[in-house]
Coordinates of C-alpha atoms in Angstrom, one line a residue:
M1 CA -65.5 90.9 -45.6
R2 CA -63.3 90.6 -42.5
N3 CA -65.7 88.0 -41.0
V4 CA -65.6 86.0 -44.2
R5 CA -61.8 85.9 -44.3
L6 CA -61.8 84.8 -40.6
L7 CA -64.3 82.0 -41.4
I8 CA -62.2 80.8 -44.3
L9 CA -59.1 80.8 -42.1
L10 CA -60.9 78.8 -39.4
L11 CA -62.1 76.3 -42.0
A12 CA -58.6 75.9 -43.3
L13 CA -57.2 75.3 -39.8
V14 CA -59.9 72.7 -39.1
C15 CA -59.3 70.9 -42.4
G16 CA -55.6 71.1 -41.8
F17 CA -55.9 69.4 -38.5
A18 CA -58.4 66.9 -39.7
T19 CA -56.4 65.7 -42.7
P20 CA -53.8 63.6 -40.8
T21 CA -56.5 61.8 -38.9
L22 CA -58.3 60.9 -42.1
A23 CA -55.1 59.7 -43.6
R24 CA -54.1 57.5 -40.6
P25 CA -53.6 54.0 -41.8
V26 CA -56.0 51.3 -40.5
K27 CA -54.7 47.8 -40.1
A28 CA -56.5 45.4 -42.4
T29 CA -58.9 42.9 -40.9
T30 CA -59.8 39.5 -42.0
E31 CA -63.6 38.9 -42.1
V32 CA -65.0 35.5 -41.2
V33 CA -68.8 34.9 -41.4
L34 CA -70.5 31.7 -40.3
T35 CA -74.1 31.4 -41.3
R36 CA -76.7 28.7 -40.7
D37 CA -77.8 27.3 -44.0
G38 CA -80.6 24.9 -43.0
D39 CA -80.7 21.2 -42.6
G40 CA -77.8 21.2 -40.2
D41 CA -75.3 22.8 -42.6
W42 CA -73.5 26.1 -42.2
L43 CA -71.7 28.3 -44.7
L44 CA -68.3 29.7 -43.6
E45 CA -66.8 32.6 -45.7
Y46 CA -63.4 34.0 -45.4
R47 CA -62.5 37.5 -46.8
F48 CA -58.8 37.6 -46.1
A49 CA -57.1 40.9 -45.1
R50 CA -54.3 40.4 -47.6
V51 CA -53.3 38.2 -50.5
A52 CA -51.2 35.2 -49.5
P53 CA -50.5 31.8 -51.1
A54 CA -51.7 29.9 -47.9
W55 CA -53.4 30.5 -44.6
F56 CA -52.9 28.1 -41.7
F57 CA -55.3 27.5 -38.8
V58 CA -53.6 28.5 -35.5
R59 CA -55.6 25.8 -33.6
S60 CA -55.1 22.5 -35.4
A61 CA -55.5 19.7 -32.9
N62 CA -56.4 16.3 -34.3
A63 CA -59.5 14.4 -33.5
L64 CA -59.4 11.6 -31.0
D65 CA -58.7 9.1 -33.8
G66 CA -55.5 11.0 -34.6
K67 CA -56.8 12.4 -37.9
P68 CA -57.5 16.1 -38.6
W69 CA -61.1 17.0 -37.7
R70 CA -61.6 19.8 -40.2
P71 CA -61.6 17.6 -43.4
Q72 CA -64.3 15.5 -41.7
S73 CA -66.4 18.6 -41.2
W74 CA -65.5 21.2 -43.8
R75 CA -65.9 21.0 -47.6
V76 CA -64.3 23.8 -49.6
E77 CA -66.6 25.1 -52.3
T78 CA -64.3 27.8 -53.8
P79 CA -62.7 26.4 -57.1
G80 CA -59.0 25.9 -56.9
V81 CA -58.8 26.0 -53.1
R82 CA -57.9 23.0 -50.9
L83 CA -57.9 22.3 -47.2
E84 CA -55.0 20.0 -46.4
R85 CA -52.8 18.9 -43.5
I86 CA -49.3 20.2 -43.8
G87 CA -47.0 19.4 -40.9
H88 CA -48.9 20.0 -37.7
H89 CA -51.5 22.4 -39.1
D90 CA -54.6 22.5 -41.3
V91 CA -53.9 24.8 -44.2
L92 CA -55.9 26.5 -46.9
T93 CA -53.9 26.5 -50.2
G94 CA -54.6 27.4 -53.8
D95 CA -53.6 26.1 -57.2
G96 CA -50.9 28.8 -57.5
T97 CA -53.3 31.7 -57.2
P98 CA -53.0 33.7 -54.0
L99 CA -56.1 33.3 -51.8
K100 CA -58.4 36.3 -51.2
T101 CA -61.9 34.8 -50.5
V102 CA -62.8 31.3 -49.6
R103 CA -66.2 29.7 -49.2
I104 CA -66.6 26.5 -47.1
R105 CA -69.6 24.3 -46.4
V106 CA -69.6 23.1 -42.8
R107 CA -71.3 20.1 -41.2
P108 CA -70.7 20.8 -37.4
Y109 CA -68.0 18.6 -35.8
S110 CA -69.3 17.8 -32.3
D111 CA -66.9 15.2 -31.1
P112 CA -64.0 15.9 -28.7
V113 CA -60.5 16.7 -30.1
Q114 CA -57.1 16.2 -28.6
A115 CA -56.0 18.7 -26.0
D116 CA -58.3 21.5 -27.2
Y117 CA -61.8 22.7 -27.0
Q118 CA -64.6 20.7 -28.8
P119 CA -65.3 22.5 -32.0
V120 CA -69.1 22.4 -31.6
L121 CA -71.4 21.5 -28.7
A122 CA -74.5 19.9 -30.2
F123 CA -77.8 20.4 -28.3
S124 CA -80.7 17.9 -28.8
D125 CA -83.1 20.6 -30.1
G126 CA -80.8 21.7 -32.9
G127 CA -79.0 24.4 -31.0
V128 CA -75.2 24.6 -31.2
G129 CA -72.3 26.1 -29.2
V130 CA -69.6 27.2 -31.6
Y131 CA -66.0 27.6 -30.3
T132 CA -64.9 30.8 -32.0
D133 CA -61.1 30.5 -32.1
H134 CA -61.1 27.4 -34.2
H135 CA -61.8 29.8 -37.1
L136 CA -58.6 31.9 -36.6
A137 CA -56.2 31.7 -39.5
A138 CA -52.8 33.3 -40.2
P139 CA -51.1 33.9 -43.6
L140 CA -47.9 32.2 -44.9
S141 CA -45.5 33.6 -47.3
T142 CA -45.1 30.2 -48.9
I143 CA -46.9 26.9 -48.7
A144 CA -43.7 25.2 -47.7
A145 CA -43.5 27.4 -44.6
A146 CA -46.3 25.4 -43.1
R147 CA -44.0 22.4 -42.6
D148 CA -41.7 24.4 -40.3
L149 CA -44.5 25.4 -37.9
P150 CA -44.4 23.5 -34.5
A151 CA -47.6 22.1 -33.1
D152 CA -47.3 24.4 -30.0
L153 CA -47.1 28.0 -31.2
N154 CA -46.5 29.5 -27.7
G155 CA -43.5 31.9 -28.1
V156 CA -43.4 31.4 -31.9
A157 CA -43.5 34.6 -34.0
F158 CA -46.0 34.4 -36.9
D159 CA -48.1 37.0 -38.7
Q160 CA -51.2 37.6 -36.6
V161 CA -53.8 39.4 -38.6
P162 CA -56.8 41.0 -36.8
T163 CA -59.8 38.8 -37.5
Q164 CA -63.4 39.7 -37.0
F165 CA -65.8 36.7 -36.6
T166 CA -69.6 37.0 -37.2
L167 CA -72.0 34.2 -36.5
R168 CA -75.4 34.6 -38.2
D169 CA -78.5 32.6 -37.4
P170 CA -81.6 34.6 -38.3
G171 CA -84.5 34.2 -36.1
K172 CA -82.5 32.5 -33.3
T173 CA -81.4 33.7 -29.9
L174 CA -77.7 33.8 -29.5
L175 CA -75.8 33.8 -26.2
F176 CA -72.3 35.2 -25.9
N177 CA -70.3 37.0 -23.3
G178 CA -73.0 36.7 -20.7
R179 CA -75.6 38.5 -22.9
R180 CA -78.4 37.5 -25.3
H181 CA -78.3 38.7 -28.9
R182 CA -80.8 38.4 -31.7
G183 CA -79.9 36.9 -35.0
S184 CA -76.1 37.6 -35.0
V185 CA -73.0 38.1 -32.9
R186 CA -69.8 39.9 -33.9
L187 CA -66.4 39.7 -32.1
M188 CA -62.7 39.8 -32.6
L189 CA -61.0 36.4 -32.6
D190 CA -58.1 35.8 -30.2
Q191 CA -59.7 38.3 -27.8
H192 CA -62.8 36.3 -26.9
Q193 CA -61.9 32.6 -26.8
S194 CA -65.3 31.2 -26.0
Y195 CA -68.4 29.5 -27.3
V196 CA -71.3 31.3 -29.0
Y197 CA -74.6 29.5 -28.4
S198 CA -77.3 29.7 -31.1
G199 CA -80.6 27.8 -31.0
P200 CA -84.2 27.8 -29.8
A201 CA -83.6 27.0 -26.1
R202 CA -84.7 29.6 -23.6
A203 CA -81.8 30.9 -21.5
L204 CA -82.0 30.4 -17.7
A205 CA -81.0 33.7 -16.2
T206 CA -80.5 35.5 -12.9
P207 CA -78.5 38.7 -12.2
A208 CA -75.5 36.5 -11.3
F209 CA -75.8 33.8 -14.0
V210 CA -77.1 32.9 -17.4
G211 CA -77.1 29.4 -19.0
I212 CA -78.5 27.0 -21.6
I213 CA -79.5 23.6 -20.2
D214 CA -80.1 21.1 -23.0
P215 CA -83.8 20.3 -23.0
G216 CA -83.0 16.7 -24.1
L217 CA -81.3 15.9 -20.8
P218 CA -83.1 13.3 -18.7
A219 CA -85.7 15.2 -16.7
W220 CA -84.0 14.6 -13.3
A221 CA -80.7 16.0 -14.5
R222 CA -82.2 18.9 -16.3
D223 CA -84.4 19.8 -13.2
E224 CA -81.3 19.5 -10.9
L225 CA -79.2 21.8 -13.1
N226 CA -82.1 24.3 -13.4
R227 CA -82.4 24.4 -9.6
F228 CA -78.9 24.2 -8.4
T229 CA -76.8 26.3 -10.9
P230 CA -78.6 29.7 -10.3
R231 CA -78.5 29.1 -6.6
L232 CA -74.8 28.3 -6.6
F233 CA -73.8 31.4 -8.6
D234 CA -76.1 33.6 -6.5
Y235 CA -74.4 32.2 -3.4
Y236 CA -70.9 32.7 -4.7
T237 CA -71.8 36.3 -5.7
A238 CA -73.3 37.1 -2.4
R239 CA -70.2 35.9 -0.5
L240 CA -67.5 37.2 -2.8
G241 CA -69.0 40.0 -4.8
R242 CA -69.4 40.1 -8.6
P243 CA -66.7 38.4 -10.6
A244 CA -64.7 40.3 -13.1
G245 CA -66.0 40.5 -16.7
T246 CA -69.4 39.5 -17.8
R247 CA -72.1 37.4 -16.2
P248 CA -71.0 33.8 -15.7
T249 CA -72.4 31.5 -18.3
L250 CA -73.1 27.8 -18.4
L251 CA -73.6 25.6 -21.5
A252 CA -74.8 22.1 -20.6
S253 CA -75.3 19.8 -23.6
W254 CA -76.7 16.2 -23.8
G255 CA -74.9 13.6 -26.0
G256 CA -77.7 11.0 -25.8
T257 CA -77.6 7.3 -24.6
T258 CA -75.3 5.7 -27.2
L259 CA -72.6 5.3 -24.6
P260 CA -73.4 2.4 -22.2
G261 CA -72.2 4.1 -19.0
V262 CA -71.9 7.7 -18.0
S263 CA -69.7 10.5 -19.3
L264 CA -69.4 13.9 -17.6
G265 CA -66.9 16.2 -19.3
G266 CA -66.3 19.9 -19.6
S267 CA -64.1 22.8 -19.2
V268 CA -63.9 26.4 -18.0
L269 CA -63.2 29.4 -20.3
D270 CA -63.2 33.1 -19.7
G271 CA -66.7 33.8 -18.3
M272 CA -68.1 30.4 -19.2
V273 CA -68.4 26.8 -17.9
V274 CA -69.1 24.1 -20.5
M275 CA -70.5 20.6 -19.6
N276 CA -71.1 17.6 -21.8
L277 CA -73.2 14.8 -20.4
E278 CA -74.0 11.5 -22.1
G279 CA -74.6 7.8 -21.4
A280 CA -77.5 5.3 -21.1
A281 CA -76.9 5.0 -17.3
M282 CA -78.0 8.7 -16.9
V283 CA -81.6 7.9 -17.8
D284 CA -82.4 7.1 -14.2
P285 CA -81.4 9.3 -11.2
Q286 CA -78.1 8.3 -9.6
P287 CA -77.1 9.9 -6.3
A288 CA -73.4 9.5 -7.0
L289 CA -73.7 11.1 -10.5
L290 CA -75.9 13.8 -9.0
A291 CA -73.1 14.6 -6.4
Q292 CA -70.5 14.5 -9.1
T293 CA -72.4 16.9 -11.3
R294 CA -72.9 19.4 -8.4
W295 CA -69.3 19.1 -7.6
F296 CA -68.2 19.8 -11.1
I297 CA -70.3 23.0 -11.4
G298 CA -69.2 24.1 -7.9
H299 CA -65.5 23.7 -8.6
E300 CA -65.5 25.1 -12.2
G301 CA -67.9 27.9 -11.2
A302 CA -65.5 28.9 -8.4
H303 CA -62.9 29.8 -11.1
F304 CA -64.8 32.9 -12.1
W305 CA -63.5 34.3 -8.9
M306 CA -60.3 32.3 -8.1
G307 CA -58.9 32.0 -11.7
Q308 CA -60.5 34.9 -13.6
T309 CA -61.3 37.8 -11.2
V310 CA -57.8 37.1 -9.9
R311 CA -55.4 34.6 -11.5
T312 CA -51.9 33.3 -10.9
A313 CA -49.0 34.7 -13.0
R314 CA -47.3 31.3 -13.0
R315 CA -48.5 27.7 -13.3
S316 CA -46.3 26.8 -10.3
A317 CA -48.9 28.7 -8.2
A318 CA -51.9 26.8 -9.5
W319 CA -52.4 25.4 -6.0
M320 CA -54.0 28.7 -5.1
T321 CA -56.8 28.7 -7.7
E322 CA -57.4 24.9 -7.7
G323 CA -57.3 24.5 -3.9
A324 CA -59.6 27.4 -3.4
A325 CA -62.0 26.1 -6.1
D326 CA -62.1 22.7 -4.3
I327 CA -62.9 24.2 -0.9
M328 CA -65.4 26.7 -2.3
A329 CA -67.3 23.7 -3.9
V330 CA -67.2 21.8 -0.6
R331 CA -68.5 24.7 1.4
A332 CA -71.2 25.6 -1.1
L333 CA -72.5 22.0 -1.3
A334 CA -72.5 21.7 2.5
H335 CA -74.5 24.9 2.6
F336 CA -77.2 23.7 0.2
Y337 CA -77.2 20.0 1.2
P338 CA -76.7 19.2 4.9
D339 CA -76.2 15.5 4.2
Y340 CA -73.2 16.3 1.9
D341 CA -70.0 14.5 3.0
A342 CA -67.8 17.5 3.3
R343 CA -65.4 15.8 5.7
G344 CA -64.9 12.8 3.4
R345 CA -64.0 15.2 0.5
L346 CA -61.5 17.1 2.7
Q347 CA -60.0 13.9 4.0
K348 CA -59.3 12.8 0.5
S349 CA -57.5 16.1 -0.1
I350 CA -55.2 15.4 2.9
D351 CA -54.6 11.8 1.8
D352 CA -53.9 12.7 -1.8
C353 CA -51.6 15.6 -0.9
I354 CA -49.4 13.3 1.3
A355 CA -49.4 10.5 -1.2
I356 CA -48.9 12.4 -4.4
N357 CA -46.8 15.5 -3.5
G358 CA -44.9 13.7 -0.7
S359 CA -41.7 15.5 0.4
K360 CA -41.3 17.4 -2.9
P361 CA -41.9 21.2 -3.3
L362 CA -45.5 21.9 -4.2
S363 CA -44.4 24.7 -6.6
G364 CA -42.9 22.0 -8.9
A365 CA -46.1 19.9 -9.2
F366 CA -47.1 21.2 -12.6
E367 CA -43.6 20.6 -14.1
R368 CA -43.7 17.1 -12.7
G369 CA -47.1 16.4 -14.2
E370 CA -48.5 15.8 -10.7
H371 CA -51.5 18.0 -11.3
R372 CA -53.7 16.4 -8.6
A373 CA -51.2 17.7 -6.0
N374 CA -52.1 21.3 -6.8
Y375 CA -55.8 20.5 -6.1
A376 CA -55.2 18.4 -3.0
C377 CA -52.4 20.3 -1.3
G378 CA -53.9 23.6 -2.3
A379 CA -57.1 22.5 -0.5
V380 CA -55.1 21.6 2.6
L381 CA -53.5 25.1 2.7
M382 CA -56.9 26.7 2.2
M383 CA -58.2 24.6 5.1
A384 CA -55.5 26.1 7.3
A385 CA -56.3 29.7 6.1
E386 CA -60.0 29.1 6.8
G387 CA -59.1 27.7 10.3
A388 CA -57.0 30.8 11.0
A389 CA -59.9 33.1 10.0
R390 CA -62.2 31.2 12.4
K391 CA -59.8 31.3 15.3
R392 CA -59.9 35.1 15.0
D393 CA -63.6 35.4 14.4
P394 CA -65.9 32.4 15.0
R395 CA -68.4 33.7 12.4
A396 CA -65.7 33.7 9.6
D397 CA -65.2 31.0 7.0
L398 CA -63.4 30.3 3.8
F399 CA -65.3 33.0 1.9
T400 CA -64.5 35.6 4.5
W401 CA -60.8 34.8 4.1
L402 CA -60.9 34.7 0.3
C403 CA -62.4 38.2 0.2
T404 CA -59.3 39.5 2.0
L405 CA -57.2 37.9 -0.8
I406 CA -59.3 38.8 -3.8
D407 CA -60.6 42.3 -3.1
P408 CA -57.2 44.2 -2.8
N409 CA -56.0 42.5 -6.0
R410 CA -59.1 42.9 -8.2
K411 CA -57.6 45.8 -10.2
A412 CA -54.3 44.0 -10.9
G413 CA -56.1 40.8 -11.5
V414 CA -53.2 38.7 -10.2
V415 CA -52.4 37.0 -6.9
T416 CA -49.0 35.4 -6.0
P417 CA -47.9 33.1 -3.3
D418 CA -46.4 36.1 -1.6
H419 CA -49.9 37.7 -1.5
W420 CA -51.4 34.5 -0.1
L421 CA -48.7 34.2 2.6
T422 CA -49.1 37.9 3.6
V423 CA -52.9 37.6 3.9
F424 CA -52.5 34.3 5.8
A425 CA -50.1 35.8 8.3
A426 CA -52.2 39.0 8.6
S427 CA -55.3 36.9 9.4
G428 CA -53.5 35.3 12.3
G429 CA -52.3 32.2 10.4
A430 CA -49.6 30.2 12.2
G431 CA -46.8 28.6 10.2
A432 CA -46.4 30.9 7.3
E433 CA -42.6 30.2 7.0
Q434 CA -43.2 26.5 7.1
V435 CA -45.8 26.9 4.3
R436 CA -43.2 28.8 2.2
S437 CA -40.7 25.9 2.8
F438 CA -43.4 23.4 1.7
L439 CA -44.0 25.4 -1.5
D440 CA -40.3 26.1 -2.4
R441 CA -38.3 23.2 -1.0
G442 CA -40.6 20.6 0.2
M443 CA -40.9 18.9 3.6
P444 CA -39.1 15.7 4.7
D445 CA -42.2 14.6 6.6
P446 CA -45.3 16.0 4.8
A447 CA -47.7 14.3 7.2
A448 CA -46.1 15.9 10.2
F449 CA -46.1 19.3 8.5
I450 CA -49.8 19.0 7.6
A451 CA -50.8 17.8 11.0
E452 CA -48.9 20.6 12.7
L453 CA -50.2 23.3 10.3
L454 CA -53.8 22.3 10.6
E455 CA -53.7 21.9 14.4
A456 CA -51.9 25.3 14.8
N457 CA -54.8 26.9 12.9
G458 CA -57.6 25.3 14.7
V459 CA -58.4 22.4 12.5
A460 CA -58.7 19.2 14.6
V461 CA -56.8 16.2 13.3
R462 CA -55.0 13.2 14.7
R463 CA -52.1 11.1 13.4
D464 CA -52.6 7.4 12.5
G465 CA -49.2 6.3 11.2
A466 CA -48.5 8.1 7.9
R467 CA -52.1 9.4 7.8
V468 CA -53.5 12.7 9.1
I469 CA -57.1 12.2 9.9
L470 CA -59.7 14.9 10.4
T471 CA -61.5 14.4 13.7

């Protein structure tokens, strides 16, 4: 009997401790499901976490023609619900009845939009890359409140409801976050701002890279991407170690030959590089376009290390990531292609730095809108760092130096100009204080500063008037 009473007491204690856990409130989550529905259409279903009279789309950039892109692509099927533009944002509203569930038929919108990611990448075999965060919506207490929302929501307080997004495409292979999935992918919006690929294409994969190359690309371009991209990422990984996060991913889509010339566009996201190629002039091989394509992948791919494994805390320090990516691409292309004109590319960086940044502080380039200065002057400073590393060890190069910057800061994931200057000085770099002045106050004679900095760190140059020329 005593054992029975003890068992009852233990059960009571266990239940007593368990009850608060079971009663702990769980924050409601909006469910968004996008399902392929044949013949190019998709069904988009919202099950909102709470009842509200209106929900606005956080990302509401216009199409290039200045009109909202969603009404050109989305058709609401739920009776009494409308999709309309109110102020700066696309908004789902009702006929007075608060919204709870909404069903929308989608014809994928695969054109660029203003200052935001293309909603859908269209592949020639019917595959698509869907940008996930275009589906993120937030509730409004009144419909009229939408008119007061600014276009740029940075720093603006609004009700951010956790949102789970599911893409379903039965029978297809999906690619997301560096991994392949079968039939469906589920993720939380505003945590994974990326594309999900779904389609029949077979992924190109190595331990250091995974990608989808549009099978409709002209054969020469497709073959080049298939050869070059895995080698590039294998090389970067061998020199700098694995990047943070998942396996780097490339999505390269083909827009066809409607455009008379050539268009190469793209962007870099967390863990992913996106490319869009199109134009009639791409049908036949072009050496200049080939070099441009390699350069694009080399630069953007470098950001998985300088930009994502470690990033800058402020935009004023963008010269570190953009300059490093430029020089990484130069060194990688020179490694694979002995006839690559590395000197010409580096010379352009010196010329552009002097012409664009001039005597102004480099840290102010972003605010001035002189974005090219961050690339060009950042590359010049990386040339000096590489030169300092080589003076100390003739076997060293840019990647050797970058390892000393990246590895100690992997855990924090952030590098600052102070980190850069400390590593530069520790590696034997000459002129660290002058570099700080160049960053913070500017130099009255930028050509003299660059010539002296490069020469002091073992990079051979000569002056020709206002120019500094690599010799």
